[in-house]
Every structure is written in C-alpha cells, then in structure tokens.
Coordinates of C-alpha atoms in Angstrom, one line a residue:
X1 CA 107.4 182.4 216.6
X2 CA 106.6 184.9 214.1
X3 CA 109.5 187.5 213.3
X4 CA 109.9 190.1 211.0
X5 CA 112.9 190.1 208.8
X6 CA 116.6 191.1 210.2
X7 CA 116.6 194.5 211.7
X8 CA 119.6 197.0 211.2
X9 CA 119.9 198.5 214.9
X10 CA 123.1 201.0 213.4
X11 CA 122.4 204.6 211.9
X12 CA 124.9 206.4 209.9
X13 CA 124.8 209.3 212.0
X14 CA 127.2 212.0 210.2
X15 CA 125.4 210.7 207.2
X16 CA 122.2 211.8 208.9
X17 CA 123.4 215.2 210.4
X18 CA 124.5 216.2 206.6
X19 CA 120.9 216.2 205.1
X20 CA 120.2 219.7 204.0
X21 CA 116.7 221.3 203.5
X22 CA 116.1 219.3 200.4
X23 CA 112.6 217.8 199.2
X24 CA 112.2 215.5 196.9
X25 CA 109.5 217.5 195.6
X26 CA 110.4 220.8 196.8
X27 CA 112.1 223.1 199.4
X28 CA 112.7 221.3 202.5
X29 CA 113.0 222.7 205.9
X30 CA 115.8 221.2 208.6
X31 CA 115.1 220.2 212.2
X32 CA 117.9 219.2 214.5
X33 CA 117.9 216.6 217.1
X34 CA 118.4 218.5 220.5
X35 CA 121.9 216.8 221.4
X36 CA 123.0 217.4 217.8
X37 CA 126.1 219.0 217.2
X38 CA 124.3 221.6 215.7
X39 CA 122.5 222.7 219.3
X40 CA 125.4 221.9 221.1
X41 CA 127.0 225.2 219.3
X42 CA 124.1 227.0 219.4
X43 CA 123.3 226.4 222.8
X44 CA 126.7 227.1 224.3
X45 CA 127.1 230.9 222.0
X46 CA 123.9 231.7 224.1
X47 CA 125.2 230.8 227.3
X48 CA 122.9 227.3 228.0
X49 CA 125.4 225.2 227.3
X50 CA 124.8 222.7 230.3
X51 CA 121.2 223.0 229.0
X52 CA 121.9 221.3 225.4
X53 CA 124.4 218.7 226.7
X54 CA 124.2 217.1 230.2
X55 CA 126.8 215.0 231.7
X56 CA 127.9 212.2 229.6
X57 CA 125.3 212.7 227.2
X58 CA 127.1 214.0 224.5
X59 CA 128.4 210.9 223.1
X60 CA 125.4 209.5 221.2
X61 CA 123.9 206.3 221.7
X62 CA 125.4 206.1 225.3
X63 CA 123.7 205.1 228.3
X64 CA 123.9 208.6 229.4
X65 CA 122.4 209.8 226.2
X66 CA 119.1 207.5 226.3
X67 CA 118.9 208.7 229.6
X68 CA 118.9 212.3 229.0
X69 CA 116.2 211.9 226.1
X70 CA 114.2 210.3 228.9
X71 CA 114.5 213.3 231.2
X72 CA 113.7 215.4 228.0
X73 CA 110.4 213.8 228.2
X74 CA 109.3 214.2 231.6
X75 CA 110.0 217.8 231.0
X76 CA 107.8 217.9 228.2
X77 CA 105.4 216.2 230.0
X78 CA 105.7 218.9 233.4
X79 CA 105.3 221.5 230.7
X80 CA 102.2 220.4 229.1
X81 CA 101.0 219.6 232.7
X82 CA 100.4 216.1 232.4
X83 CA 102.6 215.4 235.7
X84 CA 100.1 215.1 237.9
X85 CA 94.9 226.8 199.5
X86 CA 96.5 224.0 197.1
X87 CA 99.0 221.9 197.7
X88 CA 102.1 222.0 200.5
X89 CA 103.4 225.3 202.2
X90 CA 106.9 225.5 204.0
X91 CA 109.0 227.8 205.9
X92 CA 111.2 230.1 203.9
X93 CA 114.7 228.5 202.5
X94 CA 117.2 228.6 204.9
X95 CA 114.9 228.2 208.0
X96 CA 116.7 225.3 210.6
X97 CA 114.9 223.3 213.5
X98 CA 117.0 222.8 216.6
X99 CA 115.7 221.6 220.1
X100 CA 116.7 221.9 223.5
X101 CA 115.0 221.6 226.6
X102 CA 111.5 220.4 227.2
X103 CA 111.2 220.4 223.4
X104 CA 112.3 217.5 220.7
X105 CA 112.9 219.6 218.1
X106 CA 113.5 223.2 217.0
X107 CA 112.4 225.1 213.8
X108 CA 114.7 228.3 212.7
X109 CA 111.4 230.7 211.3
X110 CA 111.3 234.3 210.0
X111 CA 107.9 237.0 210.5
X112 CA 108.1 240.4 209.6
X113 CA 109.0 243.0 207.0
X114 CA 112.0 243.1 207.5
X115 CA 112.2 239.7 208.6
X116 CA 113.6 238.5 212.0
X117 CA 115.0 235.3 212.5
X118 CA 114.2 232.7 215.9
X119 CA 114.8 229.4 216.9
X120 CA 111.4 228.4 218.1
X121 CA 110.2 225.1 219.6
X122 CA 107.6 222.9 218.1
X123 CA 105.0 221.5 220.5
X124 CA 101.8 219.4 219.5
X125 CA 100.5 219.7 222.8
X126 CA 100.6 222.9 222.8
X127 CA 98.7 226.2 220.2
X128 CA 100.2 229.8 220.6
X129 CA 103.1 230.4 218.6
X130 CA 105.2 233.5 219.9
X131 CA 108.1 234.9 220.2
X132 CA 111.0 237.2 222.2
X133 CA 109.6 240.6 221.7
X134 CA 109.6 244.5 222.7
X135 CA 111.4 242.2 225.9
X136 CA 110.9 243.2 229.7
X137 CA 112.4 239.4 230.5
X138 CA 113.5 237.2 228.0
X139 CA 116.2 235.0 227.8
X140 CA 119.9 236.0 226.6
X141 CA 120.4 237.1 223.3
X142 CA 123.4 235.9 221.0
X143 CA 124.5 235.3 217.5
X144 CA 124.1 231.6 215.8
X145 CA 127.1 231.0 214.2
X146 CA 127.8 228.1 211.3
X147 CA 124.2 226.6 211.8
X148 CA 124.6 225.1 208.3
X149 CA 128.3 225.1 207.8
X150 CA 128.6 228.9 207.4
X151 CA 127.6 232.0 208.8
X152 CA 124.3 231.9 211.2
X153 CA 121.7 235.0 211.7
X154 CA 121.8 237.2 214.7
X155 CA 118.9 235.9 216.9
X156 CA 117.1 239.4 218.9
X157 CA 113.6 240.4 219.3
X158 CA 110.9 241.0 217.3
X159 CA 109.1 244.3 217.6
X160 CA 106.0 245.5 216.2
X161 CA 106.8 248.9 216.0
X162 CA 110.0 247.8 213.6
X163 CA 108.1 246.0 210.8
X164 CA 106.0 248.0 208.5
X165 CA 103.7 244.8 208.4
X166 CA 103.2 244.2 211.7
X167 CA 99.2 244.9 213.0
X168 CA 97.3 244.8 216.6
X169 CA 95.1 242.5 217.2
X170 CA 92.5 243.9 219.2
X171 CA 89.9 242.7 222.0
X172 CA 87.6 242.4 219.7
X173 CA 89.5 239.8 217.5
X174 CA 88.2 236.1 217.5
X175 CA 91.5 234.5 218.5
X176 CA 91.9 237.0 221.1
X177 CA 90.9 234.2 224.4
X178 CA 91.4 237.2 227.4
X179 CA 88.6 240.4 226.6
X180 CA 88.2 240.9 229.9
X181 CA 91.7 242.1 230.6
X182 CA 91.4 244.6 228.2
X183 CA 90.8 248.4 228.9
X184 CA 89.0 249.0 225.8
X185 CA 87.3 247.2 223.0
X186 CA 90.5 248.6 220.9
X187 CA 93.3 248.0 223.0
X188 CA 95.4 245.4 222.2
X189 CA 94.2 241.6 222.9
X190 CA 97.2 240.2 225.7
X191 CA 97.9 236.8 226.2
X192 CA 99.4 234.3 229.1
X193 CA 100.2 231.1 228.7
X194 CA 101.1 229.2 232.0
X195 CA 103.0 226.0 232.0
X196 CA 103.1 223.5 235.1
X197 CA 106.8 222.8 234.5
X198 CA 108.6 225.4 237.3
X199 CA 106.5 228.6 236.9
X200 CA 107.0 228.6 233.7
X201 CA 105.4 231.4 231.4
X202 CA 104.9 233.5 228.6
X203 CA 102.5 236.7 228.3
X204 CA 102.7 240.1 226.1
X205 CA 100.0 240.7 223.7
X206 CA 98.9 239.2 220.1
X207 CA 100.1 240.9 216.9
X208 CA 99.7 240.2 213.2
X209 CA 102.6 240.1 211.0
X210 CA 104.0 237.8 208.3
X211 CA 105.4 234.1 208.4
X212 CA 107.7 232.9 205.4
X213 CA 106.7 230.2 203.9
X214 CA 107.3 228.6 200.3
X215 CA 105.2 225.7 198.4
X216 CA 106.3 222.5 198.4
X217 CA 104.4 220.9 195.5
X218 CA 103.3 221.6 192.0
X219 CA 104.2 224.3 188.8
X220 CA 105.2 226.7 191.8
X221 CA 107.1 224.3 194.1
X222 CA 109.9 226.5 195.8
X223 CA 107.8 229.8 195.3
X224 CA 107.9 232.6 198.7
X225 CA 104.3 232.7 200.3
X226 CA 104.1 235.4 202.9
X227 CA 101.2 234.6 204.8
X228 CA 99.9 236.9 207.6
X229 CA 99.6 235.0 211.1
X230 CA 98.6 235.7 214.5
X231 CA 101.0 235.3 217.2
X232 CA 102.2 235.8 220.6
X233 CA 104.9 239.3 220.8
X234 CA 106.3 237.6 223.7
X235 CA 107.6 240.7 226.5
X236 CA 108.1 238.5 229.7
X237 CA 109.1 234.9 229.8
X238 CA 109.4 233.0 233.0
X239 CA 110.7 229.7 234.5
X240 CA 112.7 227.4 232.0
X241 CA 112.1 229.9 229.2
X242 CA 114.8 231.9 230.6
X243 CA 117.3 228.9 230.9
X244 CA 117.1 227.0 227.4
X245 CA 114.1 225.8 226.9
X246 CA 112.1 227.6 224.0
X247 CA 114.9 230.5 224.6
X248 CA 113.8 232.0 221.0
X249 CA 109.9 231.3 221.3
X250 CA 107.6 228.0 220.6
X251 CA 105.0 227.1 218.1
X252 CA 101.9 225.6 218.9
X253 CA 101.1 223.0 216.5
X254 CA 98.1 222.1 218.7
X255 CA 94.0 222.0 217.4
X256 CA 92.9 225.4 219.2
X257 CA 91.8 228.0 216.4
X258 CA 94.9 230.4 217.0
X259 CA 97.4 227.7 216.5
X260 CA 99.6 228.4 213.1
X261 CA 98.0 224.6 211.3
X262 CA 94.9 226.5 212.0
X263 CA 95.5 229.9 211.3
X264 CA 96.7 228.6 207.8
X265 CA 93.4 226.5 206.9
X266 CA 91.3 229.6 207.9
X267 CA 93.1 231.8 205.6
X268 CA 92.6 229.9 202.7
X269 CA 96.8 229.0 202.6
X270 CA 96.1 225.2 203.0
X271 CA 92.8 223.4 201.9
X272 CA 92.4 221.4 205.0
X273 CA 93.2 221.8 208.8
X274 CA 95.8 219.0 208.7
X275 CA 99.5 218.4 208.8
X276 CA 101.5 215.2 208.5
X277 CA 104.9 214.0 209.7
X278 CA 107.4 211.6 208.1
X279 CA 109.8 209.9 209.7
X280 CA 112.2 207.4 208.1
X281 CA 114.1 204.3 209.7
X282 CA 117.6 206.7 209.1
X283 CA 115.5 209.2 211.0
X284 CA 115.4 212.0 208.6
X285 CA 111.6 213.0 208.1
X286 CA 109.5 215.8 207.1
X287 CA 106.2 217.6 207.9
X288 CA 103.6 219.1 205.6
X289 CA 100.9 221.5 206.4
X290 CA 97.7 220.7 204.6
X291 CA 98.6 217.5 204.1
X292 CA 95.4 215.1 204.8
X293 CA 97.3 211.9 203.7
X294 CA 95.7 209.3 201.2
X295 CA 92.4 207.5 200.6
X296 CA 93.5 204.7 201.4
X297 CA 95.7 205.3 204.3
X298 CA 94.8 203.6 207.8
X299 CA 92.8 205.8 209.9
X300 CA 91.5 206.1 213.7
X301 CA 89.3 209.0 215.3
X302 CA 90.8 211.6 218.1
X303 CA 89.6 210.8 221.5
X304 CA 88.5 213.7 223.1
X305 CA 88.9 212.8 226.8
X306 CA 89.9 216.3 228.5
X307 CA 89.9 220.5 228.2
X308 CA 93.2 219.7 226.7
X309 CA 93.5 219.4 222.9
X310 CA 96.3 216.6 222.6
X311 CA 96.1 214.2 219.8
X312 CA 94.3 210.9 221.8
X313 CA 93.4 208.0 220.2
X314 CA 92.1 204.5 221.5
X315 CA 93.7 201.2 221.3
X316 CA 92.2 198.1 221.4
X317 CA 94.9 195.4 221.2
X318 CA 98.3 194.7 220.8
X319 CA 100.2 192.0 218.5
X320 CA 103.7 190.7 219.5
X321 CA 104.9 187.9 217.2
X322 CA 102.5 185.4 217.4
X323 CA 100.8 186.7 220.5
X324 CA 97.5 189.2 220.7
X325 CA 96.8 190.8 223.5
X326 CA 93.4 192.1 223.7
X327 CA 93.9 195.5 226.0
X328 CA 92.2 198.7 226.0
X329 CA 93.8 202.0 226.7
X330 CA 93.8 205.5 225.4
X331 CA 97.1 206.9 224.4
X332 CA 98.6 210.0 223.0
X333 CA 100.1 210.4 219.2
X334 CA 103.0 212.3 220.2
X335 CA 106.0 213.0 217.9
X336 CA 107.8 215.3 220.6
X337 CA 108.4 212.3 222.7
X338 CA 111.2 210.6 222.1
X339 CA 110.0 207.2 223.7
X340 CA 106.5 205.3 223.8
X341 CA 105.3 205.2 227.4
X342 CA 103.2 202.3 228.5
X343 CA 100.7 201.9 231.7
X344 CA 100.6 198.1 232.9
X345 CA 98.4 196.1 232.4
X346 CA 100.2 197.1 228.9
X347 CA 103.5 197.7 229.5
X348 CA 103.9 194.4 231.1
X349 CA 102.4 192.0 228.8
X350 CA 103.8 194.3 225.6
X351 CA 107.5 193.7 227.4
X352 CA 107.1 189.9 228.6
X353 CA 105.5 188.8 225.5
X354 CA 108.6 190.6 223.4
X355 CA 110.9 189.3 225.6
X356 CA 110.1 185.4 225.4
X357 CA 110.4 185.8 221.4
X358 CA 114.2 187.0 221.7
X359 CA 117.2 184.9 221.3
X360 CA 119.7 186.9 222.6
X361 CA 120.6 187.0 226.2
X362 CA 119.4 190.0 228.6
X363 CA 122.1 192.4 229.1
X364 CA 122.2 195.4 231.6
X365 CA 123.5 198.5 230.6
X366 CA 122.2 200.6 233.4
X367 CA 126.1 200.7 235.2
X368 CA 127.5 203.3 232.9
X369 CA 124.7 205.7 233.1
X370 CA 125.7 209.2 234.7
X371 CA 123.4 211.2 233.5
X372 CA 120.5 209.7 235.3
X373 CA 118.8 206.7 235.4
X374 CA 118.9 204.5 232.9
X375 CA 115.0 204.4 231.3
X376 CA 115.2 200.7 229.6
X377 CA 113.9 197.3 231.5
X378 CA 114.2 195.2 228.8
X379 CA 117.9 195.1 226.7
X380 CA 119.9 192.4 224.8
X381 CA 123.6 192.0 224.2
X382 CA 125.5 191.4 220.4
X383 CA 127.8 188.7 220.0
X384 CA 131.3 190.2 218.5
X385 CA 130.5 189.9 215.3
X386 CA 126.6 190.0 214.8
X387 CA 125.3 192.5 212.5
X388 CA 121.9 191.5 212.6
X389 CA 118.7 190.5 214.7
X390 CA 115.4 188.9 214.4
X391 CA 112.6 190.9 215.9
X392 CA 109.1 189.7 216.7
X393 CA 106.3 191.7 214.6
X394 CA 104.8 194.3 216.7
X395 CA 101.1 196.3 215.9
X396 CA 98.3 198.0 217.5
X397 CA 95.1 197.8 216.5
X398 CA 93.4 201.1 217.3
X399 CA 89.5 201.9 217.3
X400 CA 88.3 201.2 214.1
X401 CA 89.9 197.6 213.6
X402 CA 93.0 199.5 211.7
X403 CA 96.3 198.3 212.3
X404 CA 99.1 200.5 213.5
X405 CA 102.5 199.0 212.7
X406 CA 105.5 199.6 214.9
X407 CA 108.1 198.9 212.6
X408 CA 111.1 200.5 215.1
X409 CA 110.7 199.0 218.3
X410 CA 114.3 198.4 219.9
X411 CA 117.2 201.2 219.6
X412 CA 120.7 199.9 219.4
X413 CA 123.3 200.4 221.9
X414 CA 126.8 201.5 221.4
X415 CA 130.4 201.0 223.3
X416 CA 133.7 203.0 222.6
X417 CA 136.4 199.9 223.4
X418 CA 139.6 200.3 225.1
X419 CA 141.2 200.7 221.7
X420 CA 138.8 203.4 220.4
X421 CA 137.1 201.7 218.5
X422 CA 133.0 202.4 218.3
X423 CA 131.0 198.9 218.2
X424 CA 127.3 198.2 218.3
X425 CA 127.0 196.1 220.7
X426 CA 123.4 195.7 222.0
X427 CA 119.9 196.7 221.7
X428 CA 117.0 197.3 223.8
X429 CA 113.2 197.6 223.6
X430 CA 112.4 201.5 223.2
X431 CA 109.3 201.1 225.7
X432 CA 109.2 203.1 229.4
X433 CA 107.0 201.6 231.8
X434 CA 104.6 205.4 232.2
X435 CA 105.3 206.7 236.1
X436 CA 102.2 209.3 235.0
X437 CA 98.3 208.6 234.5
X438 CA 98.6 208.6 230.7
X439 CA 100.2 206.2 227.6
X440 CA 102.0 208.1 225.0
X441 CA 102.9 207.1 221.4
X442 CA 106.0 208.4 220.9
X443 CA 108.2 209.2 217.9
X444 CA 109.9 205.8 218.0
X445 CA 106.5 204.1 217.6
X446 CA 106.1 206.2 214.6
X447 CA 109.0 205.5 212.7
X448 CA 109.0 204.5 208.8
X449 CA 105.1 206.1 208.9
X450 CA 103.8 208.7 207.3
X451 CA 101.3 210.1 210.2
X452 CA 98.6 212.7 209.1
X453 CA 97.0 214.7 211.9
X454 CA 93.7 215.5 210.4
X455 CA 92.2 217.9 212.8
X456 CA 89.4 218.8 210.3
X457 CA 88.0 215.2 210.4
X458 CA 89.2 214.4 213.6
X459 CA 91.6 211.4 212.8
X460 CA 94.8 210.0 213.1
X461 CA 96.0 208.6 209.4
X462 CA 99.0 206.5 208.8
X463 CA 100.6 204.5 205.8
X464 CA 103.9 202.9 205.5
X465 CA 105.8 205.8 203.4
X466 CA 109.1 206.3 202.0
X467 CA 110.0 210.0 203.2
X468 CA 112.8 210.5 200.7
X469 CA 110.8 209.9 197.3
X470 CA 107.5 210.7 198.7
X471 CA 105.7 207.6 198.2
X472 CA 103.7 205.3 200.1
X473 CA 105.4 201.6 200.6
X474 CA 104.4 198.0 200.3
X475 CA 104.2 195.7 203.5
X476 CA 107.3 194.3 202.6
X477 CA 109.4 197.4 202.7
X478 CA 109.6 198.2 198.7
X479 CA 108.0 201.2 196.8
X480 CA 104.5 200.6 195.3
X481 CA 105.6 200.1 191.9
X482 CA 108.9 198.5 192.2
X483 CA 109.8 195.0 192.3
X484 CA 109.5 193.3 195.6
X485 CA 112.5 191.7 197.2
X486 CA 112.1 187.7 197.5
X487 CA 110.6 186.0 200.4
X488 CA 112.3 185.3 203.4
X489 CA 114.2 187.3 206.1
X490 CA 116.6 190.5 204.6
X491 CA 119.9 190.9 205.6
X492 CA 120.7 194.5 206.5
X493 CA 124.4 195.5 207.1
X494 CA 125.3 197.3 210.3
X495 CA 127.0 200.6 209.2
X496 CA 130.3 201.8 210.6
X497 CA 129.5 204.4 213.3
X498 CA 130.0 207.6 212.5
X499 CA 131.9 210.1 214.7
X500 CA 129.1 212.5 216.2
X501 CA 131.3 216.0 215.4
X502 CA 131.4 215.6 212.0
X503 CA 131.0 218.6 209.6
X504 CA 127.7 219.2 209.1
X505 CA 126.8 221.1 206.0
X506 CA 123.8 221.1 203.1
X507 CA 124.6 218.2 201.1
X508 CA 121.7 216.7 198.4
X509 CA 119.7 214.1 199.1
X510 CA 120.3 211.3 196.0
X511 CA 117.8 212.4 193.8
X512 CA 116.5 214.9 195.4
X513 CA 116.0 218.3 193.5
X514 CA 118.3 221.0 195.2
X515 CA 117.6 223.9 197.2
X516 CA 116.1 227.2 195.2
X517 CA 116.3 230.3 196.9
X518 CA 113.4 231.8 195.4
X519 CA 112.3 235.5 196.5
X520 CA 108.9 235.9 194.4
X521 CA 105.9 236.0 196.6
X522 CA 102.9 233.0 195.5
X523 CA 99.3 232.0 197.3
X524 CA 98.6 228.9 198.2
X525 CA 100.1 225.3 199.2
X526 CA 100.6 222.8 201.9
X527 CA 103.9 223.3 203.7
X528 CA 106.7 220.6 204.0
X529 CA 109.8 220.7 206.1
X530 CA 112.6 217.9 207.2
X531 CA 112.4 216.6 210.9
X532 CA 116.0 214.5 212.6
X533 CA 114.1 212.1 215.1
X534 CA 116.2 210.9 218.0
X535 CA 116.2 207.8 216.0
X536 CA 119.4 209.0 213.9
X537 CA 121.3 210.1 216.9
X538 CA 121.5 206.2 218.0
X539 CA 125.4 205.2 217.4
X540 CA 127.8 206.3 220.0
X541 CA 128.9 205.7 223.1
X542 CA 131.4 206.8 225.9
X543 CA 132.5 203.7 227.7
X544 CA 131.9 200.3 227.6
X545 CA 128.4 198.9 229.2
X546 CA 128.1 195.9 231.4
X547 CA 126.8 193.4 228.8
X548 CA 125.5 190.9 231.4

C-alpha cells in the first residue's frame, strides 16, 4: 500500500486561538472559528447564546462538536438554497472575524466617516455585502467586550445620514439589480436578498460609503486605504438574521459585479478580480484580495452549471493509496463548509478504498453524541499510547489533468477520562456521504493549500503553501529553498491538548513582523487577513466515546 508519512491528528488549540492579526508580510486580519471562545462571549452579550454553543458542543473535538459543525453546514447550505491596484489590501488593524450560525467564519469590518464597527459574515456563495442600518428590524444590539483580550467596540447601526461620506446609489447605478421598483430614475436603488433557509431576508437600499482597508505587501505594507464600496444599508432583516446568524451583516465574497472582490478590481484597488485563501495544517490561514496566485501553481477552470455563481469545478478521478478511481463529478470549492460532502458512486468507493488501507481497528463514536447525529461513517480508535498514524495518499485530479492534494483527510478525536485527563484517542475520515444533489469541497479538503479564486480567468489555483512565511512548499512538506528532510515516513508528536478557555490575546507569530497601527491613508494593494479553520478547534472532548 502506498501511505504518506505519519500524520499528527492533535492541534494545539490555545496555541491556535492566541494568533493575533499578524502577517508575515504585513497587517493581518483575525477570523474566529464559530464555537471559539471568542463567539461564545460575543454571542451570549447579544443575547444568542444558544445560537453560538449548542448542547454539548462546547467542548471541542467532542462528538457533539463534529456534530454541530455538521448542522452548521446544512444551514449554510438551506441559506444558499441548495437544499432542494498593486499588491494586497486588508481590512483596517484591529478588524476580528467571528462566525456563528449558517456562517463558518466572521470578519469584524469598519465603513464610514466616522467609522462603524460590525461583525459580518463571509459567504462565497453569496455577493451583497450589507449591513444593520437606519433599522425597522434587525437583530439586538449589544456591546463586544474583550474580543482580543481587552475592551471590544460597541456594535449599532450604520446610517447614511451619520457619515459625512456616505452617498446614494441611485436607479440609474450599474450595480443597482431592481430599477423597476424605483419611483424615479434618482431615487435611491433598494435591494432584497431572499434566502431559502426559514424566510430568511434582507432588503433596505444600496449606499456608497468607505471600507478600511490597509496594504499587505511592499514599501507601504501596513498603510490605511479607504476605499469607497457599494453595499447593502440593511433596514429589515428576517428569519435567522434576527436569531444569530449574520446578526451584524454578511459579505458576499461571490463573482456577481457588486460583490466587494469585485467592487475592488473595478476600482482600480486590486489589479485582478481574484482572492486567495490559506489555510495551514494548525489551522490558522489567511485571505488576500488581488491575489491571482503563481505561474506555476496548479490550476482548473470554474464550471458554470447554474444562475448561481458558486465556485464549481470538475473532477475527473480520485487516488487513494495505491488505488485510482476513475469518477466524474462536479463539486463546489467551498471554504465555508466545514466538511467535504461526497455523492456515491464517490463517496463509497473514496470511503471503502480508504478504509481497506488502515491498520487500525473501526471504532464508533456515535454513542456520546447529544448534539445531533453524529456525521462520520468511517472512524478508527488509538491504542493508549500511539501518537501517530499512517494515512493512505489521497488526490483528485480535476479537469485539466492537475492534481488536487488532500493533504488533511481524517480529524482526530478527543476523550476527557475519568481522571480529567484530555487524550486523543481516535480519528475519523472527514468525508459526509451528501443527503443533497450536489458534492462540496470543503475547508478540510483544502487544508495546507494555498487556493486562489481567480474569477477574472475563471479558475481554481492551488499550490502547497506555507501560510506563516508566505511561501510555496515542496512535495515533501519543506520550504522551496530549505533542505529537505530525509526519506522515509516523519514522525510528528501528538501535542498536549490544550484547554479550550484559555486567554486569548494578540501574541506574535515567530517571525512574524508585529502589528502597526497606521492611520495615513495610501491607494492600491491586494488585501490579506488571517482565517481559524474548524481544523484548529479539533482537541477536546466531554466524555469518553465508545471505542469499539
């Protein structure tokens, strides 16, 4: 059988949760895991606590927690309606990403003069950003308190009448989508975007007004850029809006013309209609407007199979081990998933074929789920004192002949013993056999990748990347340019599991230039911030599972 070297199936969460809005580079901007600590807080100052943490899934890397990331993305899914210039840009210093409901990740952002804060979602499968504003039903107000270790801002409404930058966009504007609900050719353009999960909506009108940004790269790195966007002043939300889910406002990061990628190609603040996402095996990662990857990155065209604008792609084949499996299926590139959902005949021969390369025994850890069911088939127990595992190599070949590398596929499984002490001890095979009509590449798939979505050439890029000193990587897991490691399997050391309430503060990066807080105002750039995956929130556990 062919296997890839030993895998490390621990995380150092705390570890993890400490990262502060460095870049190696530049400014960096944080995103929080939506069962973080961090969004536990917030969520339960705004009154959705029950939202942020369901039964038995705030001990991470539970049973219960797996399960709720699970039901995270069937929501996602309901909402979406699938159920049946130069260099990098970023968001101003300071700005957080939190996620709750329906979402995987959230991103704190600032428009206006003065500038108002909100927690808004990202979404790739969706394009208008907006937010809470001039409100006639929105969700509850509060203050964020210690988002960062200190003092948070006061989250309200934005209102147009209250920035002396704010401007109407009228009918006769281009990203204006309804004219024919306008009175006059100068009234301002509305908007209403309906979502298929519960009645869920959001309609007000467009307005201009400025987003914070600051460049990531080059003689300016860390300078302000305040960029004028279009965006959604949000008056009446509906459904889950009013429960949790995008509470403070979403962000399209779709390919439609008015989404903010776009927006800030067509105003000359990025050279190209691209973005890319980063994710590392500790599950720290960042994103970078304007970002169209490498020459020689691997590379596969969109798909355009629907009205919707999600990022499809073909895939031709898989390779498990020493097996290739020659099947055909579309699939969506989707980072706000947490887990890669398969269709048989795929699921099925990716699962069997993975299974028959494993040495350790089957294990069920189904019995200590409360928080719904428990979304794994195919899991494996530890003995006492393993630390390591052999996993078959796992690829996809995509349309093109380029070869997509899953270098994450199994999540590790924790247990909380009678004495109190954490343990890893198991693992399972992050794959969800799809109960919908589609197959989605999820973040998991993505992990250890740099992934560019190039909108403007309509392809998918990828290259093995190290997200901490921004530089692609060999096959064999080193930097290009440093010394490979010798042949044969590596030995990686299971860290101790963190406990998931640790302080969480802004702590550098090794390395890694710190944090500016720069004021002046500069044009141009590609924008950069940091993403926590699901796949750093992977260690803890309530109880002890049923290993067999």
């Amino acid at each position: 059988m062919a296997h890839s070297s030993c895998l490390a199936l621990a995380l150092a969460v705390a570890a993890v949760l400490a990262m502060a809005a460095v870049e190696v580079s530049g400014l960096g901007f944080d995103l929080h895991h939506r069962y973080s600590p961090i969004v536990q807080r917030w969520a339960e100052e705004r009154g959705h606590a029950g939202v942020s943490w369901p039964a038995g899934a705030e001990v991470i890397g539970s049973p219960e927690y797996y399960s709720a990331l699970s039901r995270h993305d069937h929501a996602l899914f309901a909402r979406r309606g699938l159920a049946q210039g130069d260099g990098l840009v970023t968001f101003a210093d300071g700005n957080i990403t939190l996620r709750l409901d329906g979402s995987l990740h959230y991103a704190e952002v600032a428009v206006g003069t003065p500038n108002t804060t909100f927690l808004v979602a990202l979404d790739t499968g969706s394009d208008l950003f907006w937010v809470p504003c001039d409100c006639k039903q929105c969700a509850p107000l509060g203050n964020l308190t210690a988002v960062d270790g200190g003092g948070g801002p006061e989250l309200r409404q934005y209102s147009p009448s209250k920035s002396s930058t704010s401007k109407t966009v009228t009918c006769t504007n281009n990203l204006c989508d309804q004219p024919n609900a306008c009175a006059t050719a100068t009234s301002s353009c509305p908007y209403a975007v309906r979502y298929a999960m519960a009645n869920t909506s959001s309609s007000g009108e467009l307005v201009e007004d400025v987003l914070y940004l600051t460049r990531e790269k080059g003689a300016a790195a860390g300078a302000a850029v305040r960029t004028p966007v279009v965006f959604g002043c949000g008056q009446m939300q509906t459904g889950s809006f009013l429960d949790g889910a995008a509470a403070d406002g979403l962000m399209g990061l779709g390919m439609e013309k008015v989404s903010v990628p776009s927006i800030l190609a067509s105003t000359g603040v990025v050279k190209s209609d691209s973005f890319s996402m980063c994710f590392s095996k500790d599950g720290l990662g960042r994103i970078n407007f304007g970002d169209t990857g490498s020459a020689d990155q691997s590379e596969t065209p969109f798909i355009v199979k629907s009205s919707h604008s999600y990022y499809n792609i073909s895939i031709t084949s898989m390779s498990v081990g020493d097996k290739n499996l020659p099947l055909g299926f579309y699939a969506i590139a989707d980072s706000g998933t947490s887990f890669t959902y398969l269709n048989d005949p795929a699921y099925t021969a990716y699962t069997t074929n993975f299974n028959v390369q494993i040495s350790e025994r089957r294990a069920n850890f189904s019995g200590s789920t409360r928080s719904g069911p428990f979304p794994f088939e195919y899991c494996y127990s530890l003995s006492p004192d393993q630390t390591t595992v052999e996993l078959p190599i796992v690829s996809l070949t995509t349309n093109g002949g380029a070869v997509f590398p899953v270098t994450s596929p199994v999540y590790p499984i924790a247990a909380q013993m009678t004495n109190g002490e954490i343990r890893i001890i198991g693992y399972c095979l992050a794959v969800i056999k799809s109960d919908l009509p589609i197959d989605i590449i999820g973040q998991n798939f993505m992990t250890g990748l740099k992934v560019v979505f190039n909108r403007e050439k309509s392809v998918l890029g990828w290259q093995k990347f190290d997200c901490y000193k921004d530089e692609k990587m060999t096959d064999d897991g080193s930097s290009v340019g440093s010394p490979s490691p010798s042949p044969g399997p590596t030995t990686h050391v299971f860290p101790q599991p963190q406990e998931s309430d640790s302080p969480v503060g802004r702590t550098p990066i090794p390395g890694a230039a710190p944090v500016p807080r720069s004021s002046s105002a500069a044009a141009g750039g590609r924008a950069g911030f940091r993403l926590l995956s699901s796949m750093a929130l992977l260690l803890l556990a309530a109880a002890a599972a049923a290993v067999f």
